[in-house]
Coordinates of C-alpha atoms in Angstrom, one line a residue:
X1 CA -14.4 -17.9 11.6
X2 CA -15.7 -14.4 10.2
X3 CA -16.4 -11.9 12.7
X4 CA -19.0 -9.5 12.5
X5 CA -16.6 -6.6 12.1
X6 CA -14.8 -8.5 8.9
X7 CA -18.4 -9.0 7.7
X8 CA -18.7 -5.0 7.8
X9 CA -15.5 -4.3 6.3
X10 CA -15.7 -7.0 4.1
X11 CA -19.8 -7.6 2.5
X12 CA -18.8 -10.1 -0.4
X13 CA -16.2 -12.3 0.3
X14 CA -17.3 -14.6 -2.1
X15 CA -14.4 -15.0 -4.9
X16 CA -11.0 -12.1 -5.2
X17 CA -11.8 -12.3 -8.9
X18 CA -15.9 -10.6 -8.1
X19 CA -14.6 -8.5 -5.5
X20 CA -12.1 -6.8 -7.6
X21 CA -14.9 -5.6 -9.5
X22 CA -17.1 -4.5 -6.8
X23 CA -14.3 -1.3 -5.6
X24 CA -14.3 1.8 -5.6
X25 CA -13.8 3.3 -2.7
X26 CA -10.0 4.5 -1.9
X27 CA -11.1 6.8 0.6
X28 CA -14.0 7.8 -1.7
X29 CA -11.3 7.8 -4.8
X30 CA -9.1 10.9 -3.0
X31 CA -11.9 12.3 -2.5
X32 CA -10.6 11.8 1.5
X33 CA -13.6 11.4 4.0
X34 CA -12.0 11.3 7.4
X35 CA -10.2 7.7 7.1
X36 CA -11.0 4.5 9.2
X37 CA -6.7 4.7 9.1
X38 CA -6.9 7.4 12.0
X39 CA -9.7 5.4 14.1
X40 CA -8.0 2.0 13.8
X41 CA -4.0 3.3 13.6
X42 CA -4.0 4.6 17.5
X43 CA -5.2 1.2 18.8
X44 CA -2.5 -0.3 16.3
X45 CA -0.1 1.4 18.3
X46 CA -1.1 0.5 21.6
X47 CA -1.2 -3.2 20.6
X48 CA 1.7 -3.2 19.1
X49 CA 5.4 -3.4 20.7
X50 CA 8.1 -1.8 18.7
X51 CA 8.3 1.5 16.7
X52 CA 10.1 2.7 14.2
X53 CA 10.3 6.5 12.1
X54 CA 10.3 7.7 8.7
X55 CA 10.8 11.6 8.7
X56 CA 7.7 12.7 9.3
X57 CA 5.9 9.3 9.8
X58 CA 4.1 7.6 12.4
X59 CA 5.7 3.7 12.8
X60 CA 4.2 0.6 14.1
X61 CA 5.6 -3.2 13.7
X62 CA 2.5 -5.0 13.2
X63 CA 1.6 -8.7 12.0
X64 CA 4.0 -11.8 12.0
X65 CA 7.2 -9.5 12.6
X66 CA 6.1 -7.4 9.3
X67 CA 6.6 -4.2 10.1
X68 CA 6.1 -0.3 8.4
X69 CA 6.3 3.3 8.3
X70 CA 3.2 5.1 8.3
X71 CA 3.3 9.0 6.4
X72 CA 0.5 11.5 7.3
X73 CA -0.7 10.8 3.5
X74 CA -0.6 7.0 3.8
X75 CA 2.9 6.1 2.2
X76 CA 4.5 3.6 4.1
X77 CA 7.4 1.4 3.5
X78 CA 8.3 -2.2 5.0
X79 CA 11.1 -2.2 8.1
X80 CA 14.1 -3.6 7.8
X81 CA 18.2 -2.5 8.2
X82 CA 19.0 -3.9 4.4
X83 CA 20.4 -2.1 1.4
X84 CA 17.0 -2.4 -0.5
X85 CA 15.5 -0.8 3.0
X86 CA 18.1 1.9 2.9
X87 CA 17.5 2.6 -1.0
X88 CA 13.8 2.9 -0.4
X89 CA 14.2 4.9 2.5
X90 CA 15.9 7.6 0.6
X91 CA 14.0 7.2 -2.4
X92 CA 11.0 7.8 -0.4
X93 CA 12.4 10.9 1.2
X94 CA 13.2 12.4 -2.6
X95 CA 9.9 11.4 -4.2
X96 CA 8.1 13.4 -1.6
X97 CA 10.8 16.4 -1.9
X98 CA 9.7 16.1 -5.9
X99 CA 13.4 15.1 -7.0
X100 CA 11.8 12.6 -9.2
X101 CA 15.6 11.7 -11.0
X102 CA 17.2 10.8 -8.0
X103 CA 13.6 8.9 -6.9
X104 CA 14.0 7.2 -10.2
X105 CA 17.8 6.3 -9.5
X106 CA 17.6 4.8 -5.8
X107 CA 14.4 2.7 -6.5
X108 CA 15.9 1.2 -9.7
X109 CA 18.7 0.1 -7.8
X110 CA 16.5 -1.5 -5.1
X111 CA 15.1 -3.3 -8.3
X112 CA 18.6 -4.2 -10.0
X113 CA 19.5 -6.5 -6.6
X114 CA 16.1 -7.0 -5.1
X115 CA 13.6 -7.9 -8.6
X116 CA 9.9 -7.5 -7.5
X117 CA 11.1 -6.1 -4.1
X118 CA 6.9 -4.7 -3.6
X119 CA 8.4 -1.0 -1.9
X120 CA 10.8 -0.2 -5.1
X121 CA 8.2 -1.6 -7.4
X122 CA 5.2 0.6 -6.4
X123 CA 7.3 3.6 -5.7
X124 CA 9.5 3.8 -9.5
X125 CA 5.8 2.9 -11.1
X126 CA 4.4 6.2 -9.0
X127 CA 8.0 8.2 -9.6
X128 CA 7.4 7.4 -13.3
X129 CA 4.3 8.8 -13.3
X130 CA 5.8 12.0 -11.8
X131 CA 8.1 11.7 -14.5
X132 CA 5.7 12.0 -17.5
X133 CA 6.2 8.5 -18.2
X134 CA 2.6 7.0 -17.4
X135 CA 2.2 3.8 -19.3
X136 CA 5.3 2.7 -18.7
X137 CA 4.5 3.4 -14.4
X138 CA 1.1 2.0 -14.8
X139 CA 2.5 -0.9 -16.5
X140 CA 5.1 -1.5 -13.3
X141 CA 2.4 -0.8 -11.1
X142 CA 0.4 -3.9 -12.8
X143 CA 3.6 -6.1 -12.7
X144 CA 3.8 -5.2 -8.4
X145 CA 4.3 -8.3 -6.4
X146 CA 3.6 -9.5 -2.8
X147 CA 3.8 -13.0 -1.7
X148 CA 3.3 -12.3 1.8
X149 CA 0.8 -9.3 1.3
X150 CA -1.6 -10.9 -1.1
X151 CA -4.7 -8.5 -0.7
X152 CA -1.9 -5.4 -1.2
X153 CA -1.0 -6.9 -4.3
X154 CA -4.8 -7.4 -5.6
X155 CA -5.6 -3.8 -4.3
X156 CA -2.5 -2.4 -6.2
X157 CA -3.1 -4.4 -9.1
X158 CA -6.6 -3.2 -9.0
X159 CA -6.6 0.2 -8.7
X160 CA -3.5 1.2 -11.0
X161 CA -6.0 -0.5 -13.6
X162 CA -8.2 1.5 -12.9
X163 CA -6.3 4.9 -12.2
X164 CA -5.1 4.3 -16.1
X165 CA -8.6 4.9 -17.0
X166 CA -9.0 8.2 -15.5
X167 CA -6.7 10.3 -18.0
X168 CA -7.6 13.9 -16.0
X169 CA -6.1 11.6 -12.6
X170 CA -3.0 13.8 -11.6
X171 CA 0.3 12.3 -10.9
X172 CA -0.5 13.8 -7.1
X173 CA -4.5 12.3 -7.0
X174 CA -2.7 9.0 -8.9
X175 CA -0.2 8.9 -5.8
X176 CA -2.7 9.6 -2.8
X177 CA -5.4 7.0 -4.4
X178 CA -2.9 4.1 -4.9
X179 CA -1.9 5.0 -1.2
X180 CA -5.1 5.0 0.1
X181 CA -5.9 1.5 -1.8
X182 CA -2.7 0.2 -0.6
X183 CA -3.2 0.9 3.2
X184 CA -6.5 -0.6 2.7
X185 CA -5.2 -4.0 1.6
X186 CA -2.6 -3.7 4.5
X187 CA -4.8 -2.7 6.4
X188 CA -7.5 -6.1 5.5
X189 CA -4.7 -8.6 5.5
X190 CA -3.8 -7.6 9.2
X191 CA -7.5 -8.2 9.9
X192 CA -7.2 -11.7 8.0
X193 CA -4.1 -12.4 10.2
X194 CA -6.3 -11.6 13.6
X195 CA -9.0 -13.3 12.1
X196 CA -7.0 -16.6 11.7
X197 CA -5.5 -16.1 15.3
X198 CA -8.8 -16.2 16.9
X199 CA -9.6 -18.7 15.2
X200 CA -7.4 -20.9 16.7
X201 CA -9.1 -19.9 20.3
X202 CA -13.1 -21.1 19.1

């Protein structure tokens, strides 16, 4: 059943292929209005049991025991007490303090035991970015994987194509954008999940 509020956010469901023409939006491509993310995120927090911190981040375990980290500028990992967690983590904390070589080194060793692990895949193709080394991030970006996640994966997919194209895109306008798109499909497959809970109940 489609509510009215997954009619709003979503006005063509008709095939993934036509909708992944019909973007942009990203928060108005980086642009930033004020983000649905800070409306919704509270109430996510309320619903939601559990929490969990990343430095500076907000955290909330949401969805069939998925849970994330929330930054103030959208990036967010997936929770978990692994070594592929523990490498992310740390990459994570030296992307943002712009030591792009160790970045580089802990999310390709996610990579090297974990292949298509989603968190080490989008953050080298960003890092590599950073690094000067844009095909080859963009190309890692287009290569990202979710099985469990499929609208991140589209949204990813999606707008990395698309943030190729625009060769005045920063590496820092690249980074917030992809965020943006990838909270979004987060973001929609939670509402998908509710969606098919309800479901159940009409």
């Amino acid at each position: 059943m489609m509510t009215k509020s997954s009619r709003l956010m979503e006005p063509t469901r008709q095939s993934d292929d036509k909708r992944l023409h019909q973007r942009p939006n990203a928060n108005a491509v980086a642009g930033q209005s004020f983000p649905l993310f800070w409306v919704i995120f509270p109430l996510l927090l309320f619903i939601c049991g559990g929490c969990q911190t990343f430095g500076t981040t907000i955290g909330a375990v949401v969805g069939s025991g998925h849970g994330i980290s929330i930054s103030a500028n959208q990036d967010f990992l997936y929770s978990g007490n692994g070594e592929a967690h523990s490498n992310n983590r740390r990459g994570l904390d030296a992307l943002l303090k712009k030591n792009y070589f160790a970045a580089h080194q802990f999310f390709q060793s996610t990579l090297d035991l974990y292949p298509n692990n989603p968190d080490a895949t989008y953050y080298l193709g960003l890092t590599m970015i950073y690094e000067g080394k844009r095909d080859a991030g963009f190309d890692l970006l287009m290569q990202y994987k979710d099985a469990l996640n499929i609208r991140i994966q589209q949204e990813v997919r999606w707008w990395a194509n698309y943030c190729r194209k625009q060769t005045a895109f920063t590496p820092e306008k690249i980074h917030t954008v992809m965020n943006n798109a990838r909270y979004e499909g987060y973001q929609r497959e939670r509402e998908d999940e509710w969606d098919r809970r309800n479901s159940l109940f009409d």
